[in-house]
């Protein structure tokens, strides 16, 4: 499944033979609704960065159908772990924890307190599901650290700013490392053995 903003359809791509990948369906009704995509357990989540996360049922993979809509924040991006959808709220300056045990009825479990002056861009949950690293895109807080051990009452417990003075964009956790994609600073690796005190251990510069 692929697409993009502002004027792309949702494309269903058959990869059964990667050497001969082909588009098997073009769904223009989803135009301008595809900033990022997540998929899990037979459902597709389209984040439009404008206030909606559309949930599509993939019972018929080539012909997805709308099953639900989650709104309330900008839905810039999302991260799925188990039966939870972690939604970056964009200009709202928050991250939502959403119950998707029934994807057709997404329910808000908890929301971080609003942080003024940031853009809640993306984020990633630690393997033990206790800590969440929120990435903000305006280079004011860079990375916000939240305690999500109680989903109904998430709380901010720290921040981390890199000395490069560059905008953080996306992040992903692998083992004890948080991999962060920046703008001018490129790719940075943080050791999060101590979740509250990330330590820079690697960098690959992509900007001169």
PDB file of C-alpha atoms in Angstrom, residues 42-151:
ATOM      1  CA  UNK A  42      -5.589  -7.024   8.763  1.00  0.00           C
ATOM      2  CA  UNK A  43      -6.153  -3.272   9.025  1.00  0.00           C
ATOM      3  CA  UNK A  44      -4.479  -0.277   7.409  1.00  0.00           C
ATOM      4  CA  UNK A  45      -4.105   3.073   9.168  1.00  0.00           C
ATOM      5  CA  UNK A  46      -3.829   6.199   7.007  1.00  0.00           C
ATOM      6  CA  UNK A  47      -2.575   9.309   8.796  1.00  0.00           C
ATOM      7  CA  UNK A  48      -3.493  12.458   6.900  1.00  0.00           C
ATOM      8  CA  UNK A  49      -1.699  15.029   9.129  1.00  0.00           C
ATOM      9  CA  UNK A  50      -4.882  17.090   8.998  1.00  0.00           C
ATOM     10  CA  UNK A  51      -6.960  15.620  11.803  1.00  0.00           C
ATOM     11  CA  UNK A  52      -7.898  12.094  10.755  1.00  0.00           C
ATOM     12  CA  UNK A  53      -6.546   8.599  11.016  1.00  0.00           C
ATOM     13  CA  UNK A  54      -8.593   6.457   8.656  1.00  0.00           C
ATOM     14  CA  UNK A  55      -8.829   2.758   9.511  1.00  0.00           C
ATOM     15  CA  UNK A  56      -9.250   0.490   6.482  1.00  0.00           C
ATOM     16  CA  UNK A  57     -10.357  -3.131   6.638  1.00  0.00           C
ATOM     17  CA  UNK A  58      -8.138  -5.382   4.503  1.00  0.00           C
ATOM     18  CA  UNK A  59     -10.428  -8.414   4.464  1.00  0.00           C
ATOM     19  CA  UNK A  60     -10.218  -8.043   0.694  1.00  0.00           C
ATOM     20  CA  UNK A  61      -6.596  -6.860   0.369  1.00  0.00           C
ATOM     21  CA  UNK A  62      -6.970  -5.405  -3.116  1.00  0.00           C
ATOM     22  CA  UNK A  63     -10.125  -3.497  -2.180  1.00  0.00           C
ATOM     23  CA  UNK A  64      -9.727  -1.952   1.304  1.00  0.00           C
ATOM     24  CA  UNK A  65     -12.834  -0.442   2.866  1.00  0.00           C
ATOM     25  CA  UNK A  66     -13.154   2.267   5.515  1.00  0.00           C
ATOM     26  CA  UNK A  67     -13.873   0.677   8.896  1.00  0.00           C
ATOM     27  CA  UNK A  68     -13.451   3.679  11.218  1.00  0.00           C
ATOM     28  CA  UNK A  69     -12.006   7.152  11.628  1.00  0.00           C
ATOM     29  CA  UNK A  70     -10.010   8.401  14.604  1.00  0.00           C
ATOM     30  CA  UNK A  71      -9.810  12.180  14.998  1.00  0.00           C
ATOM     31  CA  UNK A  72      -9.208  14.806  17.647  1.00  0.00           C
ATOM     32  CA  UNK A  73      -5.546  15.529  16.873  1.00  0.00           C
ATOM     33  CA  UNK A  74      -3.662  16.180  13.636  1.00  0.00           C
ATOM     34  CA  UNK A  75      -2.797  12.469  13.171  1.00  0.00           C
ATOM     35  CA  UNK A  76       0.560  13.244  11.610  1.00  0.00           C
ATOM     36  CA  UNK A  77       1.983   9.791  12.216  1.00  0.00           C
ATOM     37  CA  UNK A  78       1.293   6.680  14.274  1.00  0.00           C
ATOM     38  CA  UNK A  79       3.078   3.721  15.815  1.00  0.00           C
ATOM     39  CA  UNK A  80       1.352   0.393  16.518  1.00  0.00           C
ATOM     40  CA  UNK A  81       2.277  -1.964  19.352  1.00  0.00           C
ATOM     41  CA  UNK A  82      -0.130  -4.796  20.142  1.00  0.00           C
ATOM     42  CA  UNK A  83      -3.611  -3.369  20.587  1.00  0.00           C
ATOM     43  CA  UNK A  84      -2.443   0.217  20.964  1.00  0.00           C
ATOM     44  CA  UNK A  85      -2.067   2.983  18.414  1.00  0.00           C
ATOM     45  CA  UNK A  86       0.292   5.782  19.429  1.00  0.00           C
ATOM     46  CA  UNK A  87      -0.677   8.910  17.498  1.00  0.00           C
ATOM     47  CA  UNK A  88       1.492  12.000  16.987  1.00  0.00           C
ATOM     48  CA  UNK A  89      -0.817  14.989  17.300  1.00  0.00           C
ATOM     49  CA  UNK A  90       1.018  17.515  15.151  1.00  0.00           C
ATOM     50  CA  UNK A  91       0.160  21.129  15.967  1.00  0.00           C
ATOM     51  CA  UNK A  92      -1.852  19.983  18.982  1.00  0.00           C
ATOM     52  CA  UNK A  93       1.478  19.340  20.720  1.00  0.00           C
ATOM     53  CA  UNK A  94       0.346  16.018  22.179  1.00  0.00           C
ATOM     54  CA  UNK A  95       0.609  12.273  21.669  1.00  0.00           C
ATOM     55  CA  UNK A  96      -2.466  10.039  22.014  1.00  0.00           C
ATOM     56  CA  UNK A  97      -2.656   6.452  23.245  1.00  0.00           C
ATOM     57  CA  UNK A  98      -5.540   4.758  21.435  1.00  0.00           C
ATOM     58  CA  UNK A  99      -7.077   1.344  22.099  1.00  0.00           C
ATOM     59  CA  UNK A 100      -7.467  -0.571  18.819  1.00  0.00           C
ATOM     60  CA  UNK A 101      -8.371  -3.972  20.253  1.00  0.00           C
ATOM     61  CA  UNK A 102     -11.368  -3.497  17.986  1.00  0.00           C
ATOM     62  CA  UNK A 103      -9.966  -1.497  15.051  1.00  0.00           C
ATOM     63  CA  UNK A 104     -13.492  -0.619  13.996  1.00  0.00           C
ATOM     64  CA  UNK A 105     -13.984   1.257  17.278  1.00  0.00           C
ATOM     65  CA  UNK A 106     -10.762   3.081  18.214  1.00  0.00           C
ATOM     66  CA  UNK A 107     -10.942   4.556  21.705  1.00  0.00           C
ATOM     67  CA  UNK A 108      -8.772   7.195  23.336  1.00  0.00           C
ATOM     68  CA  UNK A 109      -7.080   5.814  26.452  1.00  0.00           C
ATOM     69  CA  UNK A 110      -4.780   8.676  27.339  1.00  0.00           C
ATOM     70  CA  UNK A 111      -3.219  11.867  26.056  1.00  0.00           C
ATOM     71  CA  UNK A 112       0.005  13.598  27.032  1.00  0.00           C
ATOM     72  CA  UNK A 113      -0.196  17.120  28.350  1.00  0.00           C
ATOM     73  CA  UNK A 114       0.072  19.731  25.621  1.00  0.00           C
ATOM     74  CA  UNK A 115       3.547  21.143  25.096  1.00  0.00           C
ATOM     75  CA  UNK A 116       3.331  24.659  23.708  1.00  0.00           C
ATOM     76  CA  UNK A 117       5.323  25.651  20.646  1.00  0.00           C
ATOM     77  CA  UNK A 118       6.147  22.177  19.324  1.00  0.00           C
ATOM     78  CA  UNK A 119       4.973  20.011  16.458  1.00  0.00           C
ATOM     79  CA  UNK A 120       4.357  16.435  17.646  1.00  0.00           C
ATOM     80  CA  UNK A 121       5.773  14.670  14.605  1.00  0.00           C
ATOM     81  CA  UNK A 122       6.350  11.002  15.441  1.00  0.00           C
ATOM     82  CA  UNK A 123       7.465   8.660  18.221  1.00  0.00           C
ATOM     83  CA  UNK A 124       8.436   5.175  19.342  1.00  0.00           C
ATOM     84  CA  UNK A 125       7.694   2.972  22.363  1.00  0.00           C
ATOM     85  CA  UNK A 126      10.329   1.011  24.276  1.00  0.00           C
ATOM     86  CA  UNK A 127      10.132  -2.805  24.218  1.00  0.00           C
ATOM     87  CA  UNK A 128       8.905  -2.935  27.831  1.00  0.00           C
ATOM     88  CA  UNK A 129       6.127  -0.494  26.855  1.00  0.00           C
ATOM     89  CA  UNK A 130       7.115   1.846  29.672  1.00  0.00           C
ATOM     90  CA  UNK A 131       8.796   4.747  27.910  1.00  0.00           C
ATOM     91  CA  UNK A 132       7.883   6.629  24.756  1.00  0.00           C
ATOM     92  CA  UNK A 133      10.163   8.957  22.832  1.00  0.00           C
ATOM     93  CA  UNK A 134       8.208  11.731  21.140  1.00  0.00           C
ATOM     94  CA  UNK A 135       9.954  13.433  18.237  1.00  0.00           C
ATOM     95  CA  UNK A 136       9.059  17.089  17.667  1.00  0.00           C
ATOM     96  CA  UNK A 137       9.857  18.824  14.422  1.00  0.00           C
ATOM     97  CA  UNK A 138      10.467  22.449  15.349  1.00  0.00           C
ATOM     98  CA  UNK A 139      13.852  22.013  17.084  1.00  0.00           C
ATOM     99  CA  UNK A 140      12.565  23.356  20.386  1.00  0.00           C
ATOM    100  CA  UNK A 141      12.527  20.193  22.514  1.00  0.00           C
ATOM    101  CA  UNK A 142      13.895  17.692  19.959  1.00  0.00           C
ATOM    102  CA  UNK A 143      12.982  14.517  21.877  1.00  0.00           C
ATOM    103  CA  UNK A 144      10.423  14.366  24.671  1.00  0.00           C
ATOM    104  CA  UNK A 145      10.540  11.379  27.019  1.00  0.00           C
ATOM    105  CA  UNK A 146       7.257  10.092  28.422  1.00  0.00           C
ATOM    106  CA  UNK A 147       6.327   7.456  30.973  1.00  0.00           C
ATOM    107  CA  UNK A 148       3.544   5.414  29.345  1.00  0.00           C
ATOM    108  CA  UNK A 149       3.424   2.658  31.985  1.00  0.00           C
ATOM    109  CA  UNK A 150      -0.047   3.908  32.903  1.00  0.00           C
ATOM    110  CA  UNK A 151      -1.699   4.519  29.501  1.00  0.00           C
TER     111      UNK A 151
END
